Amino acid sequence: MSYGSVAIVDAKVFQFVSFLLSPEGFATYPDETQQLLALLTSLGTNDTIQLPKTGTITQWKDAVARYSVTETDDTRHCRVFVLVTYRPKDLLPLYMTSARRAVKFVNAVVALVTANAYISTLGGGHFLCRHLNQSTLLAKLQIGISMGLKDPILESKCRVNLMYNALQLGKFKRARRILRQEELVAKQLGSTELHNVCHAASVYLDKMDRLHKEQVLHHEKNGRPVTLHDNFYRQRIVCMTK
């Protein structure tokens, strides 16, 4: 028993060989199919095997491969198995310089994604109510990470976090200015998710602004210092009037 394999690089050649080995190909070109079988067996086994010129070929196929079986005139080989496969050349040869650059790029992206996930677990940078400086720093760091990741939607979300930080300082005008800019960004990007984030921030900003004005009016009437201190939504707003 002998066995071997033949790998064909060219797609058109492999398609033509597959056709000749099919029942349709054998019926149309019987002589060429016999020559092809002889060539494949000689290439696959590194030996010359004689095939009968008038022999029949039994063919069938399954989910794995197509099979072609014929008799031989060679008494040395009772069975010969030749595997014919398609093995195209690599589209892009591997160069170590390019590979190193690709690995560095992938490592940088992984590092940015990891850093972004770590910051996101801290609430995106605006829920650190008693540490506003750190909260603002985290939001700005996340903006830098999103720029490195080329993710404009994430970058806009981080600027919305800066809007919440402005609310914590009682800077309502600045918060509203930031929010208007991000609403334009959401419209330009056509992002429904970002639009919903801006809408939620707008609703919250309006509620806090209205609450602030009510408290300021109440304290002015009572003659007490104008201070607004909200603990119910982990939001701390302190605004002193002039």
PDB file of C-alpha atoms in Angstrom, residues 118-217:
ATOM      1  CA  TYR A 118     -10.604  50.245  35.188  1.00  0.00           C
ATOM      2  CA  ILE A 119     -11.693  53.882  35.121  1.00  0.00           C
ATOM      3  CA  SER A 120     -15.234  52.898  34.132  1.00  0.00           C
ATOM      4  CA  THR A 121     -15.508  50.739  37.259  1.00  0.00           C
ATOM      5  CA  LEU A 122     -15.013  53.926  39.267  1.00  0.00           C
ATOM      6  CA  GLY A 123     -18.189  55.396  37.806  1.00  0.00           C
ATOM      7  CA  GLY A 124     -16.755  57.025  34.709  1.00  0.00           C
ATOM      8  CA  GLY A 125     -15.145  59.797  36.721  1.00  0.00           C
ATOM      9  CA  HIS A 126     -18.108  61.753  38.144  1.00  0.00           C
ATOM     10  CA  PHE A 127     -19.418  59.712  41.087  1.00  0.00           C
ATOM     11  CA  LEU A 128     -16.483  60.398  43.398  1.00  0.00           C
ATOM     12  CA  CYS A 129     -18.475  63.035  45.228  1.00  0.00           C
ATOM     13  CA  ARG A 130     -16.022  63.810  48.021  1.00  0.00           C
ATOM     14  CA  HIS A 131     -12.980  63.797  45.730  1.00  0.00           C
ATOM     15  CA  LEU A 132     -13.909  66.148  42.920  1.00  0.00           C
ATOM     16  CA  ASN A 133     -10.324  66.772  41.803  1.00  0.00           C
ATOM     17  CA  GLN A 134      -9.693  63.054  41.351  1.00  0.00           C
ATOM     18  CA  SER A 135     -13.063  62.706  39.636  1.00  0.00           C
ATOM     19  CA  THR A 136     -12.204  65.412  37.114  1.00  0.00           C
ATOM     20  CA  LEU A 137      -8.756  63.909  36.551  1.00  0.00           C
ATOM     21  CA  LEU A 138     -10.267  60.488  35.841  1.00  0.00           C
ATOM     22  CA  ALA A 139     -12.688  61.986  33.322  1.00  0.00           C
ATOM     23  CA  LYS A 140      -9.844  63.778  31.525  1.00  0.00           C
ATOM     24  CA  LEU A 141      -7.703  60.629  31.549  1.00  0.00           C
ATOM     25  CA  GLN A 142     -10.572  58.685  30.044  1.00  0.00           C
ATOM     26  CA  ILE A 143     -10.914  61.332  27.321  1.00  0.00           C
ATOM     27  CA  GLY A 144      -7.255  60.776  26.444  1.00  0.00           C
ATOM     28  CA  ILE A 145      -7.775  57.016  26.375  1.00  0.00           C
ATOM     29  CA  SER A 146     -10.810  57.338  24.108  1.00  0.00           C
ATOM     30  CA  MET A 147      -8.791  59.510  21.716  1.00  0.00           C
ATOM     31  CA  GLY A 148      -6.120  56.812  21.623  1.00  0.00           C
ATOM     32  CA  LEU A 149      -8.781  54.217  20.873  1.00  0.00           C
ATOM     33  CA  LYS A 150     -10.277  56.436  18.121  1.00  0.00           C
ATOM     34  CA  ASP A 151     -13.666  56.193  19.826  1.00  0.00           C
ATOM     35  CA  PRO A 152     -15.516  59.531  19.473  1.00  0.00           C
ATOM     36  CA  ILE A 153     -18.633  58.233  21.245  1.00  0.00           C
ATOM     37  CA  LEU A 154     -16.656  57.256  24.349  1.00  0.00           C
ATOM     38  CA  GLU A 155     -14.832  60.587  24.200  1.00  0.00           C
ATOM     39  CA  SER A 156     -18.140  62.455  24.177  1.00  0.00           C
ATOM     40  CA  LYS A 157     -19.447  60.397  27.108  1.00  0.00           C
ATOM     41  CA  CYS A 158     -16.363  61.367  29.105  1.00  0.00           C
ATOM     42  CA  ARG A 159     -17.019  65.038  28.411  1.00  0.00           C
ATOM     43  CA  VAL A 160     -20.550  64.504  29.705  1.00  0.00           C
ATOM     44  CA  ASN A 161     -18.880  63.266  32.891  1.00  0.00           C
ATOM     45  CA  LEU A 162     -17.075  66.612  33.040  1.00  0.00           C
ATOM     46  CA  MET A 163     -20.495  68.223  32.850  1.00  0.00           C
ATOM     47  CA  TYR A 164     -21.508  66.307  35.981  1.00  0.00           C
ATOM     48  CA  ASN A 165     -18.318  67.508  37.657  1.00  0.00           C
ATOM     49  CA  ALA A 166     -19.260  71.082  36.801  1.00  0.00           C
ATOM     50  CA  LEU A 167     -22.618  70.429  38.454  1.00  0.00           C
ATOM     51  CA  GLN A 168     -20.846  69.296  41.596  1.00  0.00           C
ATOM     52  CA  LEU A 169     -19.118  72.669  41.694  1.00  0.00           C
ATOM     53  CA  GLY A 170     -22.407  74.468  41.121  1.00  0.00           C
ATOM     54  CA  LYS A 171     -21.267  75.776  37.719  1.00  0.00           C
ATOM     55  CA  PHE A 172     -24.577  75.391  35.935  1.00  0.00           C
ATOM     56  CA  LYS A 173     -23.722  77.618  32.955  1.00  0.00           C
ATOM     57  CA  ARG A 174     -20.541  75.697  32.257  1.00  0.00           C
ATOM     58  CA  ALA A 175     -22.372  72.382  32.608  1.00  0.00           C
ATOM     59  CA  ARG A 176     -25.060  73.474  30.166  1.00  0.00           C
ATOM     60  CA  ARG A 177     -22.455  74.717  27.677  1.00  0.00           C
ATOM     61  CA  ILE A 178     -20.643  71.365  27.761  1.00  0.00           C
ATOM     62  CA  LEU A 179     -23.898  69.492  27.351  1.00  0.00           C
ATOM     63  CA  ARG A 180     -24.961  71.543  24.322  1.00  0.00           C
ATOM     64  CA  GLN A 181     -21.662  70.776  22.615  1.00  0.00           C
ATOM     65  CA  GLU A 182     -22.062  67.047  23.232  1.00  0.00           C
ATOM     66  CA  GLU A 183     -25.641  67.107  21.951  1.00  0.00           C
ATOM     67  CA  LEU A 184     -24.268  68.465  18.667  1.00  0.00           C
ATOM     68  CA  VAL A 185     -21.645  65.703  18.638  1.00  0.00           C
ATOM     69  CA  ALA A 186     -24.338  63.076  19.188  1.00  0.00           C
ATOM     70  CA  LYS A 187     -26.298  64.507  16.265  1.00  0.00           C
ATOM     71  CA  GLN A 188     -23.235  64.549  14.006  1.00  0.00           C
ATOM     72  CA  LEU A 189     -22.294  60.962  14.872  1.00  0.00           C
ATOM     73  CA  GLY A 190     -25.876  59.756  14.634  1.00  0.00           C
ATOM     74  CA  SER A 191     -25.453  57.773  17.850  1.00  0.00           C
ATOM     75  CA  THR A 192     -28.702  56.869  19.589  1.00  0.00           C
ATOM     76  CA  GLU A 193     -26.797  55.728  22.668  1.00  0.00           C
ATOM     77  CA  LEU A 194     -24.951  59.031  23.000  1.00  0.00           C
ATOM     78  CA  HIS A 195     -28.187  60.937  22.388  1.00  0.00           C
ATOM     79  CA  ASN A 196     -29.820  59.060  25.278  1.00  0.00           C
ATOM     80  CA  VAL A 197     -26.847  59.826  27.537  1.00  0.00           C
ATOM     81  CA  CYS A 198     -27.117  63.527  26.713  1.00  0.00           C
ATOM     82  CA  HIS A 199     -30.886  63.483  27.206  1.00  0.00           C
ATOM     83  CA  ALA A 200     -30.537  61.887  30.656  1.00  0.00           C
ATOM     84  CA  ALA A 201     -27.887  64.450  31.584  1.00  0.00           C
ATOM     85  CA  SER A 202     -30.125  67.270  30.335  1.00  0.00           C
ATOM     86  CA  VAL A 203     -33.067  66.085  32.457  1.00  0.00           C
ATOM     87  CA  TYR A 204     -30.852  65.817  35.519  1.00  0.00           C
ATOM     88  CA  LEU A 205     -29.286  69.223  34.874  1.00  0.00           C
ATOM     89  CA  ASP A 206     -32.715  70.869  34.602  1.00  0.00           C
ATOM     90  CA  LYS A 207     -33.855  69.270  37.854  1.00  0.00           C
ATOM     91  CA  MET A 208     -30.733  70.324  39.734  1.00  0.00           C
ATOM     92  CA  ASP A 209     -30.884  73.843  38.309  1.00  0.00           C
ATOM     93  CA  ARG A 210     -34.521  74.191  39.352  1.00  0.00           C
ATOM     94  CA  LEU A 211     -33.779  72.795  42.819  1.00  0.00           C
ATOM     95  CA  HIS A 212     -30.847  75.162  43.193  1.00  0.00           C
ATOM     96  CA  LYS A 213     -32.942  78.213  42.297  1.00  0.00           C
ATOM     97  CA  GLU A 214     -35.687  77.166  44.718  1.00  0.00           C
ATOM     98  CA  GLN A 215     -33.199  76.704  47.545  1.00  0.00           C
ATOM     99  CA  VAL A 216     -31.459  80.009  46.801  1.00  0.00           C
ATOM    100  CA  LEU A 217     -34.793  81.851  46.894  1.00  0.00           C
TER     101      LEU A 217
END
